[in-house]
Coordinates of C-alpha atoms in Angstrom, one line a residue:
Chain A
M1 CA 188.0 -13.7 -62.2
R2 CA 188.0 -15.2 -65.0
Y3 CA 190.7 -17.8 -64.1
L4 CA 189.1 -18.8 -61.0
F5 CA 186.0 -19.4 -63.3
A6 CA 187.9 -21.6 -65.5
A7 CA 188.8 -23.9 -61.9
L8 CA 185.5 -23.6 -60.7
L9 CA 185.0 -25.4 -64.4
F10 CA 187.6 -27.7 -64.5
A11 CA 186.6 -29.1 -60.9
S12 CA 182.6 -29.6 -61.8
P13 CA 181.5 -33.4 -61.6
A14 CA 181.2 -33.2 -65.3
F15 CA 184.6 -32.8 -65.9
A16 CA 184.9 -34.8 -63.3
E17 CA 183.2 -37.6 -65.3
G18 CA 185.7 -39.9 -67.3
E19 CA 188.5 -40.1 -65.0
P20 CA 189.5 -43.5 -64.3
D21 CA 188.5 -44.4 -60.4
A22 CA 190.4 -47.7 -59.3
A23 CA 188.1 -47.6 -55.7
H24 CA 185.1 -48.6 -58.1
L25 CA 186.2 -50.7 -60.9
F26 CA 187.9 -54.4 -60.5
E27 CA 189.4 -56.7 -63.2
I28 CA 190.7 -60.5 -64.2
A29 CA 191.5 -61.7 -67.3
G30 CA 190.1 -59.0 -69.2
L31 CA 186.6 -59.1 -66.9
E32 CA 185.7 -55.8 -65.7
I33 CA 183.7 -55.4 -63.0
L34 CA 182.5 -51.5 -61.9
H35 CA 180.7 -50.3 -59.4
P36 CA 179.6 -53.1 -57.2
W37 CA 176.8 -52.4 -54.1
T38 CA 174.8 -53.3 -52.3
N39 CA 171.9 -51.8 -50.2
A40 CA 171.6 -51.5 -45.9
T41 CA 170.2 -53.2 -44.5
Q42 CA 169.3 -55.0 -41.3
D43 CA 168.9 -58.7 -42.6
N44 CA 170.7 -61.6 -42.4
H45 CA 170.5 -61.2 -46.5
A46 CA 171.7 -58.9 -49.4
F47 CA 171.7 -58.0 -53.0
V48 CA 174.8 -57.6 -54.4
Y49 CA 175.2 -55.4 -58.0
M50 CA 177.6 -54.7 -60.1
E51 CA 178.3 -53.7 -64.3
I52 CA 180.3 -56.7 -65.7
H53 CA 182.0 -56.0 -68.8
N54 CA 184.2 -58.8 -70.7
E55 CA 187.1 -57.3 -72.4
G56 CA 188.7 -60.7 -73.3
A57 CA 188.9 -62.9 -76.4
D58 CA 187.1 -65.7 -74.0
P59 CA 183.3 -65.4 -72.4
V60 CA 183.6 -65.9 -68.6
E61 CA 180.7 -67.5 -66.4
I62 CA 179.5 -65.0 -63.5
I63 CA 179.1 -67.8 -61.0
G64 CA 178.3 -65.5 -57.4
A65 CA 180.1 -64.5 -54.8
R66 CA 181.7 -65.0 -51.8
L67 CA 182.6 -62.8 -48.0
L68 CA 186.4 -63.0 -46.8
D69 CA 184.1 -64.1 -43.4
G70 CA 182.1 -67.2 -45.0
P71 CA 178.8 -66.5 -46.0
Q72 CA 178.3 -67.4 -49.8
G73 CA 176.4 -65.6 -52.6
Y74 CA 174.4 -66.9 -55.8
L75 CA 173.0 -65.6 -58.5
V76 CA 169.3 -65.0 -58.6
G77 CA 166.5 -64.0 -61.0
F78 CA 163.3 -61.6 -60.5
R79 CA 160.6 -62.6 -63.0
M80 CA 156.5 -62.1 -62.5
Q81 CA 155.1 -64.6 -62.3
G82 CA 151.4 -64.1 -61.8
G83 CA 151.4 -60.2 -62.5
K84 CA 154.1 -60.4 -58.6
M85 CA 157.9 -60.9 -59.2
G86 CA 159.3 -63.5 -58.1
I87 CA 163.1 -64.9 -57.7
A88 CA 164.7 -67.2 -58.5
S89 CA 168.0 -68.8 -58.4
L90 CA 170.1 -69.4 -61.3
P91 CA 173.3 -71.2 -62.6
P92 CA 176.6 -70.1 -63.7
I93 CA 175.6 -67.4 -66.4
P94 CA 178.6 -67.2 -69.7
V95 CA 179.4 -63.3 -70.7
A96 CA 180.5 -63.4 -74.3
P97 CA 183.7 -61.3 -75.3
G98 CA 182.6 -57.8 -75.3
K99 CA 179.7 -57.9 -74.3
H100 CA 178.1 -56.8 -70.9
L101 CA 176.0 -57.7 -67.7
D102 CA 174.5 -55.6 -65.3
L103 CA 173.4 -57.1 -62.1
T104 CA 170.3 -54.1 -61.2
P105 CA 167.5 -54.4 -59.1
R106 CA 164.7 -56.2 -59.9
D107 CA 166.7 -58.3 -62.4
L108 CA 169.3 -60.0 -61.9
A109 CA 172.1 -60.1 -58.5
I110 CA 173.9 -62.0 -56.6
R111 CA 171.9 -62.8 -53.1
L112 CA 174.1 -63.4 -50.1
D113 CA 173.1 -65.6 -47.3
G114 CA 174.1 -65.8 -43.7
L115 CA 175.0 -62.2 -43.4
V116 CA 175.7 -62.0 -39.0
A117 CA 176.2 -58.1 -38.1
P118 CA 173.6 -55.3 -40.8
L119 CA 174.7 -53.5 -43.4
V120 CA 175.9 -50.1 -42.6
A121 CA 175.2 -46.8 -45.4
G122 CA 178.2 -45.2 -46.1
Q123 CA 181.0 -48.6 -45.5
S124 CA 182.3 -51.1 -48.0
L125 CA 181.9 -55.0 -47.6
K126 CA 184.7 -57.1 -48.9
A127 CA 183.9 -59.8 -50.9
V128 CA 185.1 -62.6 -53.7
L129 CA 183.0 -62.7 -57.2
L130 CA 184.0 -66.4 -58.0
T131 CA 184.5 -67.0 -62.5
S132 CA 184.9 -69.5 -64.3
A133 CA 188.7 -67.1 -65.4
G134 CA 188.9 -66.7 -61.2
E135 CA 188.8 -65.6 -58.3
L136 CA 188.4 -61.9 -57.7
E137 CA 188.4 -59.2 -54.5
I138 CA 186.1 -57.0 -55.3
D139 CA 184.9 -53.4 -52.4
V140 CA 181.1 -53.7 -52.5
A141 CA 180.1 -50.0 -51.7
I142 CA 176.9 -50.4 -48.8
E143 CA 174.6 -47.7 -50.8
S144 CA 171.6 -46.5 -47.9
M145 CA 168.2 -49.1 -47.7
S146 CA 166.1 -47.1 -50.3
A147 CA 168.9 -46.8 -53.1
T148 CA 168.8 -48.1 -56.5
R149 CA 172.0 -47.2 -58.1
H150 CA 175.5 -47.3 -57.5
S151 CA 176.2 -43.0 -56.3
H152 CA 178.7 -43.3 -59.0
S153 CA 176.7 -44.8 -61.9
G154 CA 176.6 -43.1 -64.8
H155 CA 179.9 -42.1 -64.4
S156 CA 182.8 -44.1 -67.4
H157 CA 184.9 -45.1 -65.2
Chain B
M1 CA 162.0 -59.7 -33.3
T2 CA 162.4 -58.6 -38.0
S3 CA 162.9 -62.4 -37.9
V4 CA 160.6 -63.4 -36.1
W5 CA 158.0 -62.0 -37.5
A6 CA 158.7 -62.6 -41.2
A7 CA 158.8 -66.2 -40.0
L8 CA 155.4 -66.1 -39.1
P9 CA 153.0 -67.6 -41.6
V10 CA 151.4 -64.4 -43.6
F11 CA 147.6 -65.9 -41.9
M12 CA 149.3 -65.7 -38.7
Q13 CA 151.1 -62.2 -39.3
N14 CA 147.4 -61.0 -40.2
G15 CA 145.7 -62.4 -37.6
L16 CA 147.7 -60.1 -35.0
I17 CA 147.7 -57.4 -36.8
A18 CA 143.7 -57.5 -36.9
V19 CA 144.2 -58.5 -32.7
G20 CA 146.5 -55.6 -32.3
L21 CA 144.5 -52.9 -34.1
L22 CA 140.8 -54.5 -32.5
G23 CA 142.4 -54.5 -29.4
P24 CA 142.0 -51.1 -27.7
L25 CA 138.5 -51.4 -29.6
L26 CA 137.8 -54.4 -27.6
L27 CA 139.2 -53.7 -24.3
V28 CA 137.3 -50.3 -24.2
G29 CA 134.6 -51.6 -24.7
A30 CA 135.0 -55.0 -22.4
L31 CA 135.5 -52.1 -19.2
L32 CA 132.2 -49.8 -20.1
L33 CA 130.0 -53.1 -20.6
R34 CA 130.7 -54.9 -17.6
G35 CA 127.5 -55.8 -15.6
F36 CA 125.3 -53.2 -18.5
R37 CA 122.9 -54.2 -20.7
P38 CA 122.9 -51.1 -22.6
W39 CA 122.1 -52.6 -26.3
P40 CA 118.0 -52.1 -25.9
L41 CA 118.2 -48.0 -26.1
V42 CA 120.5 -48.0 -28.1
R43 CA 118.5 -49.6 -30.5
A44 CA 116.2 -47.0 -29.4
L45 CA 118.4 -44.5 -29.5
L46 CA 119.3 -46.1 -33.4
W47 CA 115.4 -46.0 -34.4
R48 CA 114.5 -42.9 -32.7
F49 CA 116.9 -40.8 -35.3
R50 CA 117.1 -43.4 -38.2
W51 CA 117.0 -40.7 -40.8
A52 CA 119.7 -38.7 -39.5
N53 CA 122.1 -42.5 -38.6
L54 CA 121.6 -43.2 -41.8
M55 CA 123.1 -40.4 -43.5
F56 CA 126.2 -40.8 -41.3
V57 CA 126.3 -44.5 -42.1
L58 CA 126.4 -43.6 -45.6
L59 CA 128.6 -40.7 -44.7
I60 CA 131.6 -42.9 -43.4
A61 CA 130.9 -46.0 -46.4
V62 CA 131.6 -43.8 -49.4
S63 CA 134.7 -42.2 -47.3
I64 CA 136.2 -45.9 -46.8
G65 CA 135.0 -47.1 -50.0
M66 CA 136.3 -45.2 -52.4
G67 CA 139.6 -45.2 -50.2
I68 CA 140.0 -48.9 -50.6
G69 CA 138.5 -49.3 -53.9
L70 CA 141.4 -46.7 -55.4
I71 CA 143.9 -48.7 -53.5
A72 CA 142.6 -52.2 -54.7
Q73 CA 142.8 -50.6 -58.4
E74 CA 146.0 -49.4 -58.7
R75 CA 146.9 -52.9 -57.4
G76 CA 144.6 -54.6 -60.1
L77 CA 145.8 -52.4 -62.8
R78 CA 149.8 -52.9 -61.8
V79 CA 149.1 -56.8 -62.0
G80 CA 147.2 -57.1 -64.6
T81 CA 150.3 -54.8 -66.8
A82 CA 152.5 -57.6 -65.4
K83 CA 150.1 -60.7 -66.0
A84 CA 150.0 -60.1 -70.2
A85 CA 153.1 -58.9 -70.8
E86 CA 154.4 -62.7 -68.7
K87 CA 154.5 -64.5 -72.0
F88 CA 156.9 -62.0 -73.3
D89 CA 160.3 -63.2 -71.7
L90 CA 162.6 -60.8 -74.0
V91 CA 162.4 -58.2 -77.0
V92 CA 164.7 -57.6 -79.5
T93 CA 164.8 -54.3 -81.2
A94 CA 166.3 -51.7 -82.8
P95 CA 167.9 -49.4 -80.3
G96 CA 165.8 -46.7 -78.7
S97 CA 163.2 -46.3 -76.4
E98 CA 162.6 -49.1 -74.1
L99 CA 159.2 -48.0 -72.9
T100 CA 157.9 -47.2 -76.6
M101 CA 159.1 -50.6 -77.9
M102 CA 157.6 -52.6 -75.2
L103 CA 154.5 -50.5 -75.2
A104 CA 154.4 -51.4 -79.2
A105 CA 155.6 -55.2 -79.1
V106 CA 153.7 -56.3 -75.7
Y107 CA 150.6 -54.1 -75.1
L108 CA 150.2 -53.2 -79.9
Q109 CA 150.5 -49.5 -78.8
P110 CA 150.6 -48.0 -82.2
A111 CA 154.1 -46.2 -82.9
A112 CA 157.4 -45.3 -86.0
V113 CA 160.2 -47.8 -85.1
P114 CA 162.8 -48.8 -86.8
L115 CA 163.4 -52.4 -88.2
L116 CA 165.8 -55.1 -88.0
D117 CA 166.3 -57.1 -90.7
G118 CA 166.7 -60.7 -91.7
F119 CA 170.5 -61.6 -90.6
A120 CA 170.2 -60.1 -86.8
Y121 CA 166.9 -62.4 -87.0
D122 CA 168.9 -64.5 -88.6
R123 CA 171.4 -64.2 -85.7
I124 CA 169.2 -64.3 -83.1
A125 CA 166.9 -67.6 -84.5
R126 CA 169.8 -69.8 -84.3
H127 CA 171.0 -69.4 -81.3
D128 CA 171.3 -72.5 -78.5
H129 CA 169.6 -70.9 -76.3
V130 CA 166.9 -69.9 -78.5
A131 CA 163.3 -71.9 -78.3
I132 CA 161.3 -69.6 -80.6
A133 CA 162.7 -65.7 -82.4
A134 CA 159.2 -64.4 -83.5
P135 CA 159.6 -61.4 -85.9
I136 CA 156.3 -59.5 -85.1
A137 CA 155.2 -57.0 -87.7
F138 CA 152.4 -54.5 -87.2
G139 CA 151.2 -51.0 -89.0
D140 CA 148.0 -52.4 -90.7
S141 CA 144.6 -52.9 -89.2
H142 CA 141.0 -53.8 -89.4
E143 CA 138.4 -51.8 -88.1
G144 CA 140.4 -50.7 -85.2
A145 CA 141.8 -54.6 -84.5
P146 CA 145.5 -54.3 -85.2
V147 CA 146.4 -56.8 -87.4
V148 CA 149.7 -57.9 -86.6
G149 CA 152.1 -60.7 -88.3
T150 CA 154.2 -63.3 -86.5
I151 CA 154.6 -66.8 -86.8
A152 CA 152.2 -69.5 -85.5
D153 CA 154.3 -71.1 -82.7
F154 CA 154.0 -67.5 -81.0
V155 CA 150.3 -67.6 -81.6
T156 CA 150.5 -71.0 -79.5
H157 CA 152.8 -69.6 -77.3
L158 CA 150.8 -66.6 -75.9
A159 CA 147.8 -68.5 -76.2
G160 CA 147.8 -72.0 -76.0
D161 CA 146.4 -73.6 -78.7
P162 CA 142.9 -71.9 -80.7
V163 CA 139.3 -73.3 -79.3
E164 CA 137.8 -72.8 -82.4
G165 CA 139.6 -73.8 -86.2
R166 CA 143.3 -73.8 -86.2
L167 CA 146.6 -72.1 -87.1
F168 CA 147.0 -70.4 -89.7
Q169 CA 149.1 -72.9 -92.7
R170 CA 149.7 -70.7 -95.7
S171 CA 149.7 -66.9 -96.3
G172 CA 146.4 -65.1 -96.4
E173 CA 145.4 -66.2 -93.4
A174 CA 144.7 -65.0 -90.2
V175 CA 144.0 -66.5 -86.0
I176 CA 141.4 -64.0 -84.4
G177 CA 141.7 -62.6 -80.8
S178 CA 138.8 -63.9 -79.0
A179 CA 137.7 -60.2 -78.7
I180 CA 137.1 -60.0 -82.8
D181 CA 133.8 -60.1 -83.9
L182 CA 134.4 -61.9 -87.1
K183 CA 133.7 -65.7 -87.2
I184 CA 135.9 -68.8 -88.9
G185 CA 135.8 -68.3 -92.7
D186 CA 134.9 -65.1 -92.5
R187 CA 137.5 -63.0 -94.9
F188 CA 138.2 -59.3 -94.8
T189 CA 140.8 -56.5 -96.8
P190 CA 142.8 -54.6 -94.1
A191 CA 143.6 -50.9 -93.7
H192 CA 147.2 -49.8 -94.0
G193 CA 147.3 -47.9 -90.4
H194 CA 145.5 -47.4 -88.3
G195 CA 142.9 -44.8 -86.9
A196 CA 141.2 -42.4 -88.1
R197 CA 143.8 -41.6 -90.6
A198 CA 143.8 -45.5 -91.7
E199 CA 143.8 -46.4 -95.7
E200 CA 140.9 -48.9 -95.7
D201 CA 142.0 -49.1 -100.2
A202 CA 145.4 -49.0 -99.9
H203 CA 145.5 -52.9 -99.8
D204 CA 142.7 -53.7 -102.6
G205 CA 143.1 -57.1 -104.0
F206 CA 144.2 -59.1 -101.1
E207 CA 142.0 -60.9 -99.2
I208 CA 142.6 -62.6 -95.1
E209 CA 140.3 -65.7 -94.3
V210 CA 140.3 -66.0 -90.8
V211 CA 140.9 -69.6 -90.0
G212 CA 141.4 -69.7 -86.1
R213 CA 139.9 -67.6 -83.3
M214 CA 142.3 -67.4 -80.0
P215 CA 140.7 -68.7 -76.4
P216 CA 141.3 -65.6 -73.9
T217 CA 144.6 -63.9 -72.7
G218 CA 143.5 -61.1 -70.9
S219 CA 145.7 -58.5 -73.0
P220 CA 145.6 -56.7 -76.4
W221 CA 146.1 -59.9 -77.6
D222 CA 142.3 -60.3 -77.7
R223 CA 141.5 -57.3 -79.5
A224 CA 144.2 -58.2 -82.3
I225 CA 144.4 -60.5 -85.4
L226 CA 147.3 -62.8 -85.8
I227 CA 148.7 -63.4 -89.9
P228 CA 151.7 -64.5 -90.8
V229 CA 154.8 -62.0 -91.0
E230 CA 154.9 -63.0 -94.7
T231 CA 151.8 -61.9 -95.8
V232 CA 152.1 -58.5 -93.8
W233 CA 155.3 -58.3 -96.7
E234 CA 153.2 -59.5 -99.7
V235 CA 150.1 -56.7 -98.7
H236 CA 153.0 -54.0 -98.8
G237 CA 154.8 -55.4 -101.8
L238 CA 157.7 -56.5 -100.3
A239 CA 159.7 -59.8 -100.3
N240 CA 158.6 -62.6 -98.4
G241 CA 161.5 -63.9 -96.8
H242 CA 161.8 -66.8 -98.4
R243 CA 162.9 -68.0 -101.7
V244 CA 160.7 -69.2 -104.5
E245 CA 161.7 -72.3 -104.6
E246 CA 160.7 -73.0 -101.2
G247 CA 156.9 -72.5 -102.3
D248 CA 154.0 -71.3 -100.6
R249 CA 155.6 -72.4 -97.3
I250 CA 155.9 -70.0 -94.1
G251 CA 157.4 -68.9 -91.2
P252 CA 161.2 -69.8 -90.3
P253 CA 164.0 -70.0 -90.6
F254 CA 163.9 -67.4 -92.9
T255 CA 166.8 -65.9 -96.0
P256 CA 168.3 -63.0 -94.4
E257 CA 168.5 -61.1 -98.1
L258 CA 164.4 -61.5 -99.0
F259 CA 163.6 -60.4 -95.0
P260 CA 161.7 -56.8 -95.8
G261 CA 162.9 -56.5 -91.8
T262 CA 161.0 -56.6 -88.2
P263 CA 160.1 -53.8 -85.5
A264 CA 160.6 -56.5 -82.9
I265 CA 161.9 -60.1 -82.2
I266 CA 159.6 -61.9 -79.6
V267 CA 162.5 -64.3 -77.9
R268 CA 161.7 -67.4 -75.4
A269 CA 165.1 -68.8 -74.0
T270 CA 165.0 -72.1 -73.5
E271 CA 165.7 -72.6 -69.7
F272 CA 164.8 -69.3 -67.9
W273 CA 169.0 -68.7 -66.9
A274 CA 169.5 -67.8 -70.9
N275 CA 167.5 -64.9 -71.2
Y276 CA 170.1 -63.3 -69.0
A277 CA 172.4 -64.0 -71.2
L278 CA 170.4 -63.9 -74.1
R279 CA 170.2 -60.5 -73.5
S280 CA 173.5 -59.8 -73.1
E281 CA 174.0 -60.9 -76.2
F282 CA 171.4 -59.2 -78.4
T283 CA 172.3 -56.2 -77.3
E284 CA 174.4 -54.2 -79.4
A285 CA 175.4 -50.8 -79.5
G286 CA 174.0 -49.5 -82.4
E287 CA 173.0 -52.9 -83.6
T288 CA 169.8 -54.5 -81.9
M289 CA 168.7 -53.9 -78.1
A290 CA 167.3 -56.2 -75.8
F291 CA 165.0 -55.9 -72.9
F292 CA 162.8 -58.0 -70.9
P293 CA 159.0 -56.1 -70.7
G294 CA 159.4 -57.1 -67.0
T295 CA 161.8 -55.1 -65.7
V296 CA 160.8 -51.8 -68.0
L297 CA 157.5 -52.6 -66.2
N298 CA 159.4 -52.8 -62.6
D299 CA 161.0 -49.8 -63.5
L300 CA 157.9 -48.0 -64.2
Y301 CA 155.8 -49.6 -60.9
R302 CA 158.3 -48.3 -59.1
V303 CA 157.6 -44.7 -60.8
M304 CA 153.9 -45.4 -60.4
G305 CA 154.9 -46.6 -56.6
D306 CA 155.1 -42.9 -55.7
V307 CA 152.3 -42.4 -56.8
R308 CA 150.8 -44.9 -54.9
Q309 CA 152.1 -43.6 -51.8
A310 CA 150.5 -40.7 -52.7
M311 CA 147.3 -42.1 -53.4
S312 CA 147.5 -43.6 -49.6
V313 CA 148.3 -39.8 -48.4
M314 CA 145.2 -38.6 -50.2
S315 CA 143.3 -41.5 -48.4
T316 CA 144.9 -41.2 -44.8
V317 CA 143.9 -37.6 -45.1
N318 CA 140.6 -38.6 -46.4
Q319 CA 140.3 -40.5 -43.2
I320 CA 141.4 -38.1 -41.0
L321 CA 138.5 -35.6 -42.8
V322 CA 136.0 -38.1 -42.2
A323 CA 137.4 -39.4 -38.6
T324 CA 136.3 -35.5 -37.9
A325 CA 133.0 -35.5 -38.9
V326 CA 132.4 -38.2 -37.1
L327 CA 133.1 -37.1 -33.8
L328 CA 131.6 -33.7 -34.6
G329 CA 128.6 -35.6 -35.9
L330 CA 128.3 -37.4 -32.7
F331 CA 129.0 -34.4 -31.3
I332 CA 125.8 -32.9 -32.7
L333 CA 124.1 -36.0 -32.6
S334 CA 124.4 -36.7 -28.5
R335 CA 123.1 -33.6 -28.5
L336 CA 119.4 -34.4 -30.2
F337 CA 119.5 -37.4 -27.6
Q338 CA 121.2 -35.4 -24.6
R339 CA 117.3 -34.5 -22.6
Q340 CA 116.5 -38.6 -22.4
L341 CA 120.4 -39.2 -21.0
A342 CA 119.5 -36.2 -18.2
M343 CA 116.3 -38.4 -17.5
L344 CA 117.6 -41.3 -17.3
R345 CA 121.1 -39.6 -15.0
A346 CA 118.2 -38.5 -12.6
L347 CA 116.8 -41.8 -12.1
G348 CA 120.4 -42.5 -10.8
A349 CA 121.6 -44.1 -14.0
P350 CA 125.1 -44.7 -12.9
R351 CA 127.7 -42.2 -15.1
R352 CA 129.0 -44.8 -16.6
F353 CA 125.5 -46.2 -18.0
I354 CA 125.6 -43.2 -19.7
L355 CA 128.8 -44.0 -21.0
S356 CA 128.2 -47.2 -22.6
V357 CA 124.9 -45.9 -24.1
V358 CA 126.9 -42.9 -25.8
W359 CA 129.4 -44.7 -26.7
G360 CA 128.1 -48.0 -28.2
Y361 CA 125.2 -45.7 -29.6
G362 CA 128.9 -43.7 -32.3
V363 CA 130.9 -47.5 -32.2
S364 CA 127.3 -49.4 -33.7
L365 CA 127.0 -46.5 -36.0
L366 CA 130.8 -46.4 -37.2
L367 CA 130.1 -50.9 -37.1
A368 CA 128.1 -50.6 -39.8
G369 CA 129.7 -47.4 -41.8
T370 CA 132.5 -49.6 -41.8
A371 CA 131.2 -52.7 -43.3
L372 CA 129.1 -50.6 -45.9
G373 CA 132.1 -49.3 -47.0
L374 CA 134.2 -52.4 -47.7
T375 CA 130.7 -53.3 -49.5
F376 CA 131.2 -50.2 -51.8
G377 CA 135.2 -50.4 -51.8
F378 CA 134.0 -54.4 -53.2
A379 CA 131.3 -52.6 -55.8
A380 CA 134.0 -49.5 -56.8
A381 CA 136.9 -51.6 -57.7
A382 CA 134.7 -53.9 -60.3
L383 CA 132.7 -51.2 -61.8
L384 CA 136.6 -49.6 -62.0
S385 CA 138.2 -52.7 -62.6
R386 CA 135.1 -53.4 -66.2
L387 CA 135.8 -50.0 -67.2
V388 CA 139.8 -50.1 -67.5
T389 CA 139.2 -53.9 -69.2
Q390 CA 136.8 -52.1 -71.6
R391 CA 139.5 -49.5 -72.1
T392 CA 142.9 -51.2 -72.5
D393 CA 141.8 -54.8 -73.3
I394 CA 144.1 -55.4 -70.5
L395 CA 141.8 -58.1 -67.6
V396 CA 141.6 -55.6 -65.1
T397 CA 140.8 -58.1 -61.7
A398 CA 141.2 -55.6 -59.0
S399 CA 139.9 -57.4 -55.7
I400 CA 139.2 -56.2 -52.1
T401 CA 142.3 -57.7 -49.5
W402 CA 143.6 -58.0 -46.0
S403 CA 145.2 -55.2 -46.9
E404 CA 142.2 -52.6 -47.4
V405 CA 140.2 -54.7 -44.4
T406 CA 143.1 -53.7 -42.2
L407 CA 142.7 -50.0 -43.5
A408 CA 139.0 -50.0 -42.4
L409 CA 140.0 -51.6 -39.4
A410 CA 142.4 -48.9 -38.4
F411 CA 139.4 -46.6 -39.1
L412 CA 137.1 -47.8 -37.2
S413 CA 139.9 -48.7 -33.9
A414 CA 141.2 -45.5 -34.1
T415 CA 137.8 -43.7 -34.6
S416 CA 135.5 -45.8 -32.1
F417 CA 138.8 -44.5 -29.6
L418 CA 137.6 -40.8 -30.5
S419 CA 134.3 -41.8 -29.7
L420 CA 134.2 -41.7 -26.3
I421 CA 135.0 -37.6 -26.2
P422 CA 131.3 -37.5 -26.8
A423 CA 130.2 -39.6 -24.7
L424 CA 132.4 -38.2 -21.9
V425 CA 131.0 -34.6 -23.2
V426 CA 128.0 -35.8 -22.3
L427 CA 127.9 -36.7 -19.1
T428 CA 130.1 -33.2 -18.4
R429 CA 126.9 -31.3 -19.2
P430 CA 124.2 -30.2 -16.0
I431 CA 121.3 -32.6 -15.3
V432 CA 118.6 -29.9 -14.9
E433 CA 119.7 -27.9 -17.9
N434 CA 119.6 -30.6 -19.9
L435 CA 116.2 -31.8 -18.8
Q436 CA 115.2 -28.0 -19.8
K437 CA 115.8 -28.2 -23.5

């Protein structure tokens, strides 16, 4: 019984945290991309979010993204104007060495335009992140329409 | 289909929704009233039972007014709080709760928060993409109004040039918010702390002169007194951020070693995009925390969104209850004049004519109640806005928008359609029995 309890304890999600999960982590020149995700949608556009850490020695600019089958994505920022949230396209944003930049809903995102098919929750999207350090292929998890974070958000990978 | 709808102009979407909501009502009306003139009889019924009818209309109006007034108020509060935070693009504080820091720095809600040192301030103020780095020092008050230490550039950024007087130019001068009951040239001694336990005599010997008044901002800063940050430090017996050889100069740059500390730095970036890079750069574990008040508010609104949904559900339930009461009321009211209707039927009036009279009577009451309800809602929203503005100093301007009008139209359409039921019931009653009553 004691061994069974220990086995269950170590198998619990709390102990699973901290384990590396390569499926959610992507890297190029010291730039780590964690948990890229988007919401399921029927529209022809979507917002992509992620956590970006610059573990390298030089600043890296985040430029935008594109899907493997063509649609382009660009950085957009959300800001309050006249008491309402508005969206503005942004130029490349630098991430200094040792710093992180979080792309989160209603704050900062990459907007993908020209989607030809609905995005279905549970599936993923192949995309290419465009940075000043080069192009990085990432898997963007498609979360539910109402999700506000990646399913594994909060886990340290 | 969704994209076609989204491509339509807002006024066209609103118009189509209104047509969709009122369509069934107009269709029923056209079918029932075609070829008849029931309105003289309807008018007579309305006048004959005017007090009962008036109560009925008031019941509907109060119900609609409460529902849309509360929804409009929630939206007004949300927009008001967001507008009050618009001048605060980026706030840098010591690590802690973003919400607490935002309430303290943006809405001037007193809180004991750790201080940032002069080196942190210097690093932020010297950044290429920082246009304004304003230290905010609070903790003192005057007759309940917070006395906030800052720099002159922040006063201009917050409210523009003073509408009266000028900006402070030396330590010991103050620019007051638009709602402060002081005049240019008045002098006061700040109390240490806030509220009932503020120490009125803690800073005896220091006098601050009012030299300017800010235009209204619609934020709690309208009820604040802004003084040079150096003055705040000096009245507390601290260094004032400058070397002795600098004389009476106020404002940045400050000497980091002589900078006593600030709870928050309000940052204005040179360009919008730079805010994101600055937030990233100024967020350092254990050192500083940078955040957008707009994003914190947005998170708060998301939680409030659940409350809004609950309010909408409560409002809908309320409308359903009132709709049920309306139907019951129409049943009761139709009994009041069933003898007259039986007489009409005995004289050979067509059944559709009787139906149109009873339905027209019910719809008249519903229409009057809905129109009055919108007026009540507008009045309730205005009254609540004034109360909330007085209590929070956040300018709340709630108004009735198309979404509230849509809610009222939906109520009118549904209840008008349902009021066919009492009208049909009238026709099922035996004529002879009704004539004997």
